[in-house]
Amino acid sequence: MNNVTSHNADAESSALVIDWKNSLAAAGPQASQVLADLGDQHAAELAAHFYKVMMNDTRASRSLSHDQVRGRLQPAMQRWVGDLLRANPDNVESLIAAQRVVGDVHARVGIPVDLVTRGTRVLKQRMFTLIAESAGHGKAAHAAIASLTASFDIALEGMTLAYSNARDRSSRTDAAYRLFSLVQNVSTERERQRALLLDWENTLLYALASQGEVAGFQPLAQSEFGLWFTHKGIPSFGESSETQQINALVSGVDQLLQHTLNRDSEPSSRALQLQEVRTKVSQIRNLLGMLFERIGELDAGCDALTNLLNRRFLPTVLRREIDLAHKSNGSFAVLLLDLDHFKAINDEHGHEAGDRALQHVASILNQFTRGSDYVFRYGGEEFVVVLVAVEEQQALVIAEGLCRRIHDAPVPLSDEQRLSITASIGVALYDGHPDYERVMARADAAMYQAKKQGRNRVILGTDSLPPAPGLSPLQRR
């Protein structure tokens, strides 16, 4: 958040704090006690009621699985309701800060604002009924309802403020990432993808010419080219008629392979179907060339030392991978790598040696991950790898391989010495939670455990691991 945005947000938060304190003061102690009793007695019931209503909406159920509701979200909602009902002048500032965190989470997950508004309306209606049942319709009850309405409205305003700011930042970062990814080694990437497409076609030709069985042949969508186009090509070029046509052509090719070529052993029929496949692949190649030709020479930066992706683009990538995983019922993994004893390298060999070590590791990560994967310089001596379309075992095999390669490849220094280096790696598999910070937190916790258990190892992140130091209680929720 830039300084202007931060200053404006702080000023607006201060105004909300003042309004909330004034509302509580106007309500009086009796009304405050009515609301506090409501929180003590009915917070769990209200949270359950909220999610029962929300899960009937298909947009909400996309982001909120039943397991997640029971295991984490419903208890968090219960705490949120209880905190609001027990609001007092001494804690409203921390409550506003909490609403800001909630708004940021909603923005990351992509929960529509109207769903949040509906949720607060549902809760207020239920609370009005409970207040009438417990306090009747006297002065204290009316004051409690007025105070409750103000508290919920102010909390929602605080959430919306943070939500709007976060969405604005995300939109700017997404646009910047698109420009950045478009200009990274354009000519090299174009030729690489053309070669991958040609290699896939030639492999198919060989299988058919040798009368081989193509039932197990790799579909185009799952080939190196297909994974690159889905996970990197589309977000780079943007959604367009050309990208949609390429997607349709890829699906058409794979349908031909699955439904026709595998069942028909007649050479003449195979030749006709093969020609149709080659025609579609040729169309893909032409459309891809058109997309690359549109790319202008743009000035876009990356990590100056390692030439890896900048960490500010990580949320953009993770949001898209979560969306793709949801649509395809697939998964992905995050690897968080930290170079071991890096401070000692700088202290004993100088910062030039440290820089060489970072560049060396970046080269290994680029060389031994797939073209569809993402490699980031996360900061300092930390790196992040996003492995697309993988399951747990495959992610662990790749992580172990990277750990071993870093250990087995000493860093060449300028004085012809070779510096041994190792890395601790935390692995976290996407588990369906819509907030990308959850998978990052599990990778961080796993990496921290790898450090504690002796370094130079890979640890799989699970919910049973204690969180890594440095997370606030709000971030751990």
Short mmCIF file of C-alpha atoms in Angstrom, two decimals:
data_model
loop_
_atom_site.label_atom_id
_atom_site.label_comp_id
_atom_site.label_asym_id
_atom_site.label_seq_id
_atom_site.Cartn_x
_atom_site.Cartn_y
_atom_site.Cartn_z
CA MET A 1 0.00 0.00 0.00
CA ASN A 2 1.45 3.35 -0.94
CA ASN A 3 1.79 6.18 1.59
CA VAL A 4 -1.20 8.14 0.29
CA THR A 5 -3.48 5.11 0.40
CA SER A 6 -2.21 4.16 3.86
CA HIS A 7 -2.74 7.68 5.18
CA ASN A 8 -6.28 7.84 3.79
CA ALA A 9 -7.15 4.41 5.19
CA ASP A 10 -5.80 5.34 8.63
CA ALA A 11 -7.79 8.58 8.64
CA GLU A 12 -10.98 6.73 7.70
CA SER A 13 -10.33 4.09 10.36
CA SER A 14 -9.89 6.81 12.98
CA ALA A 15 -13.25 8.27 12.00
CA LEU A 16 -14.86 4.85 12.39
CA VAL A 17 -13.33 4.45 15.85
CA ILE A 18 -14.80 7.80 16.94
CA ASP A 19 -18.24 6.94 15.53
CA TRP A 20 -18.23 3.54 17.24
CA LYS A 21 -17.27 5.01 20.63
CA ASN A 22 -20.01 7.63 20.32
CA SER A 23 -22.56 4.93 19.48
CA LEU A 24 -21.60 2.83 22.49
CA ALA A 25 -21.72 5.85 24.78
CA ALA A 26 -25.19 6.77 23.51
CA ALA A 27 -26.49 3.22 24.06
CA GLY A 28 -25.74 3.20 27.77
CA PRO A 29 -24.70 0.40 30.14
CA GLN A 30 -28.02 -1.49 30.12
CA ALA A 31 -28.03 -1.87 26.33
CA SER A 32 -24.37 -2.90 26.37
CA GLN A 33 -25.18 -5.60 28.93
CA VAL A 34 -28.05 -6.90 26.77
CA LEU A 35 -25.64 -7.28 23.83
CA ALA A 36 -22.89 -8.82 25.95
CA ASP A 37 -25.33 -11.42 27.28
CA LEU A 38 -26.42 -12.12 23.71
CA GLY A 39 -22.79 -12.80 22.77
CA ASP A 40 -22.19 -15.06 25.76
CA GLN A 41 -25.32 -17.14 25.19
CA HIS A 42 -25.89 -17.20 21.42
CA ALA A 43 -22.60 -16.58 19.53
CA ALA A 44 -22.26 -20.24 18.49
CA GLU A 45 -25.90 -20.42 17.39
CA LEU A 46 -25.58 -17.20 15.40
CA ALA A 47 -22.43 -18.41 13.61
CA ALA A 48 -24.17 -21.68 12.68
CA HIS A 49 -27.22 -19.76 11.44
CA PHE A 50 -25.01 -17.49 9.34
CA TYR A 51 -23.29 -20.37 7.53
CA LYS A 52 -26.49 -22.34 7.10
CA VAL A 53 -27.92 -19.43 5.12
CA MET A 54 -24.71 -18.61 3.27
CA MET A 55 -24.01 -22.17 2.10
CA ASN A 56 -27.26 -22.11 0.14
CA ASP A 57 -25.66 -19.58 -2.22
CA THR A 58 -23.58 -21.27 -4.95
CA ARG A 59 -21.07 -18.41 -4.97
CA ALA A 60 -20.49 -18.77 -1.25
CA SER A 61 -20.28 -22.57 -1.34
CA ARG A 62 -17.56 -22.27 -4.00
CA SER A 63 -15.33 -20.54 -1.44
CA LEU A 64 -16.58 -22.22 1.74
CA SER A 65 -16.48 -26.00 1.85
CA HIS A 66 -18.43 -27.74 4.60
CA ASP A 67 -15.24 -29.15 6.16
CA GLN A 68 -13.68 -25.71 6.27
CA VAL A 69 -16.81 -24.23 7.84
CA ARG A 70 -16.80 -26.80 10.63
CA GLY A 71 -13.07 -26.86 11.14
CA ARG A 72 -12.05 -23.22 10.99
CA LEU A 73 -14.49 -20.67 9.60
CA GLN A 74 -17.48 -21.27 11.86
CA PRO A 75 -15.42 -20.97 15.08
CA ALA A 76 -13.82 -17.81 13.67
CA MET A 77 -17.27 -16.45 12.89
CA GLN A 78 -18.37 -17.23 16.43
CA ARG A 79 -15.44 -15.22 17.80
CA TRP A 80 -16.20 -12.34 15.43
CA VAL A 81 -19.86 -12.17 16.52
CA GLY A 82 -18.92 -12.39 20.18
CA ASP A 83 -16.30 -9.65 19.84
CA LEU A 84 -18.76 -7.27 18.18
CA LEU A 85 -21.45 -7.88 20.79
CA ARG A 86 -18.98 -7.25 23.60
CA ALA A 87 -17.58 -4.07 22.03
CA ASN A 88 -16.67 -1.31 24.46
CA PRO A 89 -14.87 2.03 24.13
CA ASP A 90 -11.55 0.46 25.16
CA ASN A 91 -11.40 -2.17 22.42
CA VAL A 92 -13.04 -0.59 19.37
CA GLU A 93 -9.68 0.43 17.88
CA SER A 94 -8.50 -3.20 17.85
CA LEU A 95 -11.90 -4.25 16.50
CA ILE A 96 -11.54 -1.84 13.56
CA ALA A 97 -8.07 -3.30 12.88
CA ALA A 98 -9.64 -6.77 12.91
CA GLN A 99 -12.27 -5.69 10.34
CA ARG A 100 -9.44 -4.46 8.12
CA VAL A 101 -7.87 -7.92 8.25
CA VAL A 102 -11.22 -9.56 7.45
CA GLY A 103 -11.69 -7.23 4.48
CA ASP A 104 -8.22 -8.12 3.17
CA VAL A 105 -9.05 -11.84 3.42
CA HIS A 106 -12.35 -11.37 1.59
CA ALA A 107 -10.47 -9.57 -1.20
CA ARG A 108 -7.87 -12.35 -1.49
CA VAL A 109 -10.52 -15.05 -1.58
CA GLY A 110 -12.78 -13.05 -3.90
CA ILE A 111 -15.95 -13.16 -1.79
CA PRO A 112 -18.47 -10.77 -3.38
CA VAL A 113 -19.34 -7.73 -1.27
CA ASP A 114 -23.07 -8.37 -1.63
CA LEU A 115 -22.65 -11.77 0.06
CA VAL A 116 -20.97 -10.14 3.03
CA THR A 117 -23.73 -7.54 3.21
CA ARG A 118 -26.35 -10.29 3.08
CA GLY A 119 -24.58 -12.15 5.87
CA THR A 120 -24.64 -9.16 8.19
CA ARG A 121 -28.33 -8.59 7.37
CA VAL A 122 -29.14 -12.21 8.21
CA LEU A 123 -27.29 -11.95 11.50
CA LYS A 124 -28.93 -8.68 12.51
CA GLN A 125 -32.42 -10.01 11.81
CA ARG A 126 -31.78 -13.05 13.97
CA MET A 127 -30.30 -10.89 16.75
CA PHE A 128 -33.27 -8.53 16.73
CA THR A 129 -35.50 -11.53 17.44
CA LEU A 130 -33.25 -12.75 20.25
CA ILE A 131 -33.12 -9.28 21.84
CA ALA A 132 -36.92 -9.09 21.81
CA GLU A 133 -37.11 -12.53 23.42
CA SER A 134 -34.65 -11.68 26.19
CA ALA A 135 -35.21 -7.95 26.83
CA GLY A 136 -38.70 -7.34 25.52
CA HIS A 137 -39.51 -4.09 23.76
CA GLY A 138 -38.50 -1.57 26.39
CA LYS A 139 -36.01 1.26 26.31
CA ALA A 140 -32.98 -0.99 26.91
CA ALA A 141 -34.01 -3.29 24.06
CA HIS A 142 -34.43 -0.41 21.61
CA ALA A 143 -31.09 1.06 22.65
CA ALA A 144 -29.45 -2.37 22.22
CA ILE A 145 -30.90 -2.71 18.71
CA ALA A 146 -29.66 0.76 17.76
CA SER A 147 -26.20 0.02 19.13
CA LEU A 148 -26.11 -3.39 17.46
CA THR A 149 -27.05 -1.85 14.10
CA ALA A 150 -24.34 0.80 14.43
CA SER A 151 -21.69 -1.76 15.42
CA PHE A 152 -22.45 -4.02 12.47
CA ASP A 153 -22.63 -1.12 10.02
CA ILE A 154 -19.30 0.30 11.22
CA ALA A 155 -17.66 -3.13 11.11
CA LEU A 156 -18.95 -3.64 7.56
CA GLU A 157 -17.68 -0.20 6.58
CA GLY A 158 -14.23 -1.08 7.92
CA MET A 159 -14.24 -4.35 5.98
CA THR A 160 -15.36 -2.64 2.79
CA LEU A 161 -12.64 0.00 3.12
CA ALA A 162 -9.94 -2.67 3.33
CA TYR A 163 -11.63 -4.78 0.63
CA SER A 164 -11.69 -1.90 -1.85
CA ASN A 165 -8.07 -0.97 -1.19
CA ALA A 166 -6.94 -4.59 -1.52
CA ARG A 167 -8.86 -5.15 -4.75
CA ASP A 168 -7.40 -1.96 -6.22
CA ARG A 169 -3.89 -3.12 -5.35
CA SER A 170 -4.58 -6.58 -6.79
CA SER A 171 -5.89 -5.12 -10.04
CA ARG A 172 -2.80 -2.97 -10.46
CA THR A 173 -0.49 -5.89 -9.67
CA ASP A 174 -2.36 -8.22 -12.03
CA ALA A 175 -2.01 -5.70 -14.84
CA ALA A 176 1.67 -5.20 -14.07
CA TYR A 177 2.24 -8.95 -14.04
CA ARG A 178 0.60 -9.38 -17.40
CA LEU A 179 2.90 -6.78 -18.93
CA PHE A 180 5.90 -8.27 -17.16
CA SER A 181 5.24 -11.85 -18.22
CA LEU A 182 4.63 -10.82 -21.81
CA VAL A 183 8.11 -9.38 -22.29
CA GLN A 184 10.20 -12.01 -20.53
CA ASN A 185 12.41 -13.51 -23.24
CA VAL A 186 9.68 -13.19 -25.86
CA SER A 187 11.61 -14.56 -28.81
CA THR A 188 13.07 -17.43 -26.76
CA GLU A 189 9.68 -18.36 -25.33
CA ARG A 190 8.01 -18.24 -28.73
CA GLU A 191 10.55 -20.64 -30.24
CA ARG A 192 10.48 -22.88 -27.18
CA GLN A 193 6.71 -23.31 -27.31
CA ARG A 194 6.76 -23.88 -31.08
CA ALA A 195 9.38 -26.57 -30.51
CA LEU A 196 7.36 -28.23 -27.74
CA LEU A 197 4.28 -28.29 -29.96
CA LEU A 198 6.29 -29.76 -32.84
CA ASP A 199 7.87 -32.36 -30.56
CA TRP A 200 4.44 -33.48 -29.34
CA GLU A 201 3.21 -33.78 -32.95
CA ASN A 202 6.29 -35.74 -34.05
CA THR A 203 5.95 -38.14 -31.11
CA LEU A 204 2.36 -38.79 -32.16
CA LEU A 205 3.42 -39.35 -35.78
CA TYR A 206 6.04 -41.87 -34.70
CA ALA A 207 3.54 -43.76 -32.50
CA LEU A 208 1.06 -44.01 -35.37
CA ALA A 209 3.61 -44.80 -38.06
CA SER A 210 4.98 -47.67 -35.99
CA GLN A 211 1.43 -48.96 -35.44
CA GLY A 212 1.96 -48.33 -31.74
CA GLU A 213 -0.88 -48.14 -29.27
CA VAL A 214 -1.82 -44.52 -28.64
CA ALA A 215 -4.22 -45.23 -25.79
CA GLY A 216 -1.59 -44.08 -23.29
CA PHE A 217 -0.35 -41.21 -25.39
CA GLN A 218 -0.08 -37.94 -23.46
CA PRO A 219 -2.99 -35.59 -24.30
CA LEU A 220 -2.02 -32.22 -25.71
CA ALA A 221 -3.60 -30.43 -22.73
CA GLN A 222 -1.27 -32.33 -20.37
CA SER A 223 1.84 -31.93 -22.49
CA GLU A 224 4.53 -29.38 -21.65
CA PHE A 225 3.02 -27.01 -24.18
CA GLY A 226 -0.52 -27.53 -22.85
CA LEU A 227 0.49 -26.89 -19.24
CA TRP A 228 2.45 -23.77 -20.24
CA PHE A 229 -0.46 -22.38 -22.23
CA THR A 230 -3.00 -22.96 -19.46
CA HIS A 231 -0.91 -21.76 -16.55
CA LYS A 232 1.29 -19.10 -18.16
CA GLY A 233 0.15 -18.38 -21.71
CA ILE A 234 -3.42 -17.33 -20.96
CA PRO A 235 -2.57 -15.03 -18.02
CA SER A 236 0.22 -13.49 -20.12
CA PHE A 237 -1.79 -12.89 -23.28
CA GLY A 238 -5.08 -12.26 -21.49
CA GLU A 239 -8.44 -13.77 -22.30
CA SER A 240 -9.17 -13.20 -25.99
CA SER A 241 -10.81 -14.87 -28.96
CA GLU A 242 -7.40 -16.31 -29.93
CA THR A 243 -6.77 -17.90 -26.54
CA GLN A 244 -10.31 -19.28 -26.56
CA GLN A 245 -9.76 -20.73 -30.03
CA ILE A 246 -6.51 -22.38 -28.93
CA ASN A 247 -8.27 -23.89 -25.91
CA ALA A 248 -11.02 -25.26 -28.18
CA LEU A 249 -8.47 -26.67 -30.64
CA VAL A 250 -6.52 -28.38 -27.85
CA SER A 251 -9.75 -29.96 -26.58
CA GLY A 252 -10.62 -31.02 -30.13
CA VAL A 253 -7.25 -32.69 -30.63
CA ASP A 254 -7.52 -34.60 -27.37
CA GLN A 255 -11.06 -35.73 -28.15
CA LEU A 256 -9.87 -37.12 -31.49
CA LEU A 257 -7.10 -39.02 -29.77
CA GLN A 258 -9.40 -40.39 -27.10
CA HIS A 259 -12.50 -41.28 -29.08
CA THR A 260 -11.30 -42.11 -32.58
CA LEU A 261 -7.62 -42.91 -32.94
CA ASN A 262 -7.53 -45.30 -30.01
CA ARG A 263 -10.38 -47.42 -31.36
CA ASP A 264 -9.79 -47.44 -35.12
CA SER A 265 -7.02 -49.69 -36.41
CA GLU A 266 -7.72 -49.15 -40.11
CA PRO A 267 -4.69 -47.39 -41.64
CA SER A 268 -6.81 -45.32 -44.03
CA SER A 269 -9.06 -44.08 -41.23
CA ARG A 270 -6.08 -43.36 -39.01
CA ALA A 271 -4.52 -41.30 -41.79
CA LEU A 272 -7.67 -39.18 -42.12
CA GLN A 273 -7.90 -38.60 -38.41
CA LEU A 274 -4.19 -37.84 -38.23
CA GLN A 275 -4.60 -35.18 -40.91
CA GLU A 276 -7.37 -33.58 -38.87
CA VAL A 277 -5.11 -33.57 -35.79
CA ARG A 278 -2.26 -32.00 -37.77
CA THR A 279 -4.62 -29.36 -39.18
CA LYS A 280 -5.73 -28.40 -35.68
CA VAL A 281 -2.13 -28.29 -34.40
CA SER A 282 -1.19 -26.07 -37.34
CA GLN A 283 -4.03 -23.71 -36.44
CA ILE A 284 -2.78 -23.62 -32.84
CA ARG A 285 0.70 -22.75 -34.09
CA ASN A 286 -0.63 -19.91 -36.26
CA LEU A 287 -2.77 -18.45 -33.48
CA LEU A 288 0.14 -18.65 -31.06
CA GLY A 289 2.33 -16.77 -33.52
CA MET A 290 -0.31 -14.03 -33.78
CA LEU A 291 -0.41 -13.68 -29.99
CA PHE A 292 3.37 -13.39 -29.72
CA GLU A 293 3.49 -10.84 -32.53
CA ARG A 294 1.21 -8.51 -30.58
CA ILE A 295 3.70 -8.21 -27.77
CA GLY A 296 5.39 -4.82 -27.77
CA GLU A 297 8.72 -3.90 -26.26
CA LEU A 298 7.72 -2.96 -22.73
CA ASP A 299 9.97 -1.94 -19.89
CA ALA A 300 9.15 -4.36 -17.08
CA GLY A 301 11.39 -5.31 -14.20
CA CYS A 302 12.19 -8.48 -12.33
CA ASP A 303 14.56 -9.39 -9.53
CA ALA A 304 17.75 -7.73 -10.69
CA LEU A 305 20.13 -10.27 -9.14
CA THR A 306 18.52 -13.59 -10.10
CA ASN A 307 16.25 -12.56 -12.99
CA LEU A 308 13.42 -14.49 -11.32
CA LEU A 309 9.86 -13.31 -10.90
CA ASN A 310 9.29 -10.56 -8.38
CA ARG A 311 7.45 -11.63 -5.22
CA ARG A 312 4.81 -8.96 -5.76
CA PHE A 313 3.43 -11.13 -8.56
CA LEU A 314 3.03 -14.19 -6.31
CA PRO A 315 -0.56 -13.35 -5.24
CA THR A 316 -1.56 -12.98 -8.91
CA VAL A 317 -0.16 -16.43 -9.73
CA LEU A 318 -1.65 -18.12 -6.65
CA ARG A 319 -5.11 -16.65 -7.21
CA ARG A 320 -5.12 -18.00 -10.76
CA GLU A 321 -3.84 -21.43 -9.71
CA ILE A 322 -6.57 -21.67 -7.06
CA ASP A 323 -9.16 -20.79 -9.70
CA LEU A 324 -7.76 -23.38 -12.14
CA ALA A 325 -7.58 -26.04 -9.43
CA HIS A 326 -11.22 -25.39 -8.53
CA LYS A 327 -12.38 -25.60 -12.14
CA SER A 328 -10.41 -28.75 -12.96
CA ASN A 329 -10.67 -30.42 -9.53
CA GLY A 330 -6.89 -30.43 -9.60
CA SER A 331 -4.14 -29.28 -7.30
CA PHE A 332 -0.82 -27.45 -7.11
CA ALA A 333 1.96 -27.11 -4.57
CA VAL A 334 4.06 -24.34 -3.09
CA LEU A 335 7.72 -24.87 -2.20
CA LEU A 336 9.36 -22.36 0.15
CA LEU A 337 13.16 -22.64 0.11
CA ASP A 338 15.56 -20.96 2.51
CA LEU A 339 19.32 -21.23 2.01
CA ASP A 340 21.00 -22.59 5.13
CA HIS A 341 23.53 -20.49 7.09
CA PHE A 342 23.39 -17.75 4.48
CA LYS A 343 24.52 -15.03 6.90
CA ALA A 344 27.67 -17.03 7.57
CA ILE A 345 28.36 -17.13 3.82
CA ASN A 346 28.18 -13.34 3.61
CA ASP A 347 30.25 -12.89 6.78
CA GLU A 348 33.00 -15.37 5.87
CA HIS A 349 33.20 -14.99 2.08
CA GLY A 350 31.71 -11.55 1.40
CA HIS A 351 28.51 -10.35 -0.21
CA GLU A 352 29.79 -11.17 -3.70
CA ALA A 353 29.90 -14.84 -2.71
CA GLY A 354 26.39 -14.49 -1.29
CA ASP A 355 25.18 -13.03 -4.57
CA ARG A 356 26.81 -15.84 -6.51
CA ALA A 357 25.10 -18.38 -4.26
CA LEU A 358 21.69 -16.80 -4.90
CA GLN A 359 22.28 -16.74 -8.66
CA HIS A 360 23.52 -20.34 -8.57
CA VAL A 361 20.44 -21.59 -6.72
CA ALA A 362 18.14 -19.57 -9.00
CA SER A 363 19.75 -21.29 -11.98
CA ILE A 364 19.17 -24.74 -10.44
CA LEU A 365 15.54 -23.93 -9.69
CA ASN A 366 14.95 -22.73 -13.25
CA GLN A 367 16.76 -25.69 -14.79
CA PHE A 368 15.05 -28.44 -12.82
CA THR A 369 11.46 -27.23 -12.79
CA ARG A 370 9.04 -27.39 -15.69
CA GLY A 371 8.35 -24.50 -18.03
CA SER A 372 4.80 -24.30 -16.66
CA ASP A 373 6.02 -23.86 -13.07
CA TYR A 374 6.83 -20.51 -11.45
CA VAL A 375 10.03 -19.56 -9.62
CA PHE A 376 10.19 -16.43 -7.44
CA ARG A 377 12.88 -14.65 -5.49
CA TYR A 378 10.84 -14.26 -2.33
CA GLY A 379 13.27 -12.04 -0.49
CA GLY A 380 16.76 -12.30 1.02
CA GLU A 381 17.85 -15.92 0.71
CA GLU A 382 14.32 -17.28 0.25
CA PHE A 383 12.76 -18.61 -2.94
CA VAL A 384 9.25 -19.79 -3.79
CA VAL A 385 8.40 -22.39 -6.43
CA VAL A 386 4.78 -22.90 -7.52
CA LEU A 387 4.42 -26.39 -9.01
CA VAL A 388 1.31 -26.50 -11.18
CA ALA A 389 -0.88 -29.57 -11.73
CA VAL A 390 0.86 -31.84 -9.21
CA GLU A 391 -0.23 -34.17 -6.44
CA GLU A 392 1.49 -34.58 -3.10
CA GLN A 393 3.93 -37.36 -4.04
CA GLN A 394 5.05 -35.65 -7.23
CA ALA A 395 5.61 -32.37 -5.37
CA LEU A 396 7.72 -34.13 -2.74
CA VAL A 397 9.81 -35.91 -5.39
CA ILE A 398 10.53 -32.58 -7.13
CA ALA A 399 11.34 -30.88 -3.82
CA GLU A 400 13.70 -33.69 -2.76
CA GLY A 401 15.37 -33.49 -6.16
CA LEU A 402 15.94 -29.75 -5.83
CA CYS A 403 17.26 -30.15 -2.30
CA ARG A 404 19.69 -32.83 -3.46
CA ARG A 405 20.85 -30.87 -6.51
CA ILE A 406 21.57 -27.77 -4.43
CA HIS A 407 23.59 -29.90 -1.99
CA ASP A 408 25.49 -31.70 -4.77
CA ALA A 409 26.39 -28.56 -6.77
CA PRO A 410 28.82 -26.29 -4.89
CA VAL A 411 28.87 -22.62 -5.84
CA PRO A 412 31.90 -21.63 -7.96
CA LEU A 413 33.57 -18.52 -6.50
CA SER A 414 35.78 -15.98 -8.25
CA ASP A 415 38.99 -17.37 -6.67
CA GLU A 416 38.28 -20.85 -8.09
CA GLN A 417 37.09 -22.11 -4.72
CA ARG A 418 33.81 -23.98 -4.51
CA LEU A 419 31.34 -23.19 -1.75
CA SER A 420 29.06 -25.93 -0.43
CA ILE A 421 25.48 -24.81 0.16
CA THR A 422 22.24 -26.45 1.24
CA ALA A 423 18.58 -25.46 1.48
CA SER A 424 15.67 -26.18 3.81
CA ILE A 425 12.43 -26.66 1.91
CA GLY A 426 8.84 -26.54 3.09
CA VAL A 427 6.20 -28.11 0.81
CA ALA A 428 2.49 -27.31 1.00
CA LEU A 429 -0.16 -28.82 -1.25
CA TYR A 430 -3.24 -26.77 -2.10
CA ASP A 431 -6.05 -28.19 0.03
CA GLY A 432 -9.05 -26.37 -1.40
CA HIS A 433 -8.97 -23.34 0.89
CA PRO A 434 -9.69 -20.24 -1.21
CA ASP A 435 -7.21 -17.99 0.65
CA TYR A 436 -3.73 -18.33 -0.88
CA GLU A 437 -2.11 -17.20 2.39
CA ARG A 438 -3.17 -20.52 3.95
CA VAL A 439 -1.00 -22.58 1.61
CA MET A 440 1.85 -20.09 2.05
CA ALA A 441 1.54 -20.31 5.85
CA ARG A 442 1.75 -24.12 5.75
CA ALA A 443 4.81 -23.96 3.48
CA ASP A 444 6.39 -21.46 5.89
CA ALA A 445 5.64 -23.68 8.90
CA ALA A 446 7.13 -26.69 7.09
CA MET A 447 10.26 -24.77 6.11
CA TYR A 448 10.69 -23.64 9.73
CA GLN A 449 10.47 -27.27 10.85
CA ALA A 450 13.06 -28.25 8.24
CA LYS A 451 15.39 -25.69 9.83
CA LYS A 452 14.68 -26.98 13.35
CA GLN A 453 15.23 -30.61 12.36
CA GLY A 454 18.75 -30.03 11.05
CA ARG A 455 18.42 -28.19 7.71
CA ASN A 456 19.16 -29.57 4.22
CA ARG A 457 15.85 -31.42 4.14
CA VAL A 458 12.28 -31.33 2.88
CA ILE A 459 9.25 -31.21 5.21
CA LEU A 460 5.62 -31.52 4.12
CA GLY A 461 3.35 -28.86 5.59
CA THR A 462 0.25 -30.03 7.41
CA ASP A 463 -2.29 -28.33 9.66
CA SER A 464 -0.76 -30.12 12.66
CA LEU A 465 2.52 -28.21 12.38
CA PRO A 466 2.87 -25.18 14.66
CA PRO A 467 2.85 -21.90 12.74
CA ALA A 468 6.15 -20.29 11.91
CA PRO A 469 7.19 -17.45 14.23
CA GLY A 470 6.17 -13.97 13.18
CA LEU A 471 2.49 -14.50 12.31
CA SER A 472 0.03 -12.39 14.23
CA PRO A 473 -2.94 -14.10 15.93
CA LEU A 474 -5.26 -12.58 13.32
CA GLN A 475 -3.20 -14.05 10.48
CA ARG A 476 -3.28 -17.48 12.11
CA ARG A 477 -7.08 -17.61 12.22
#
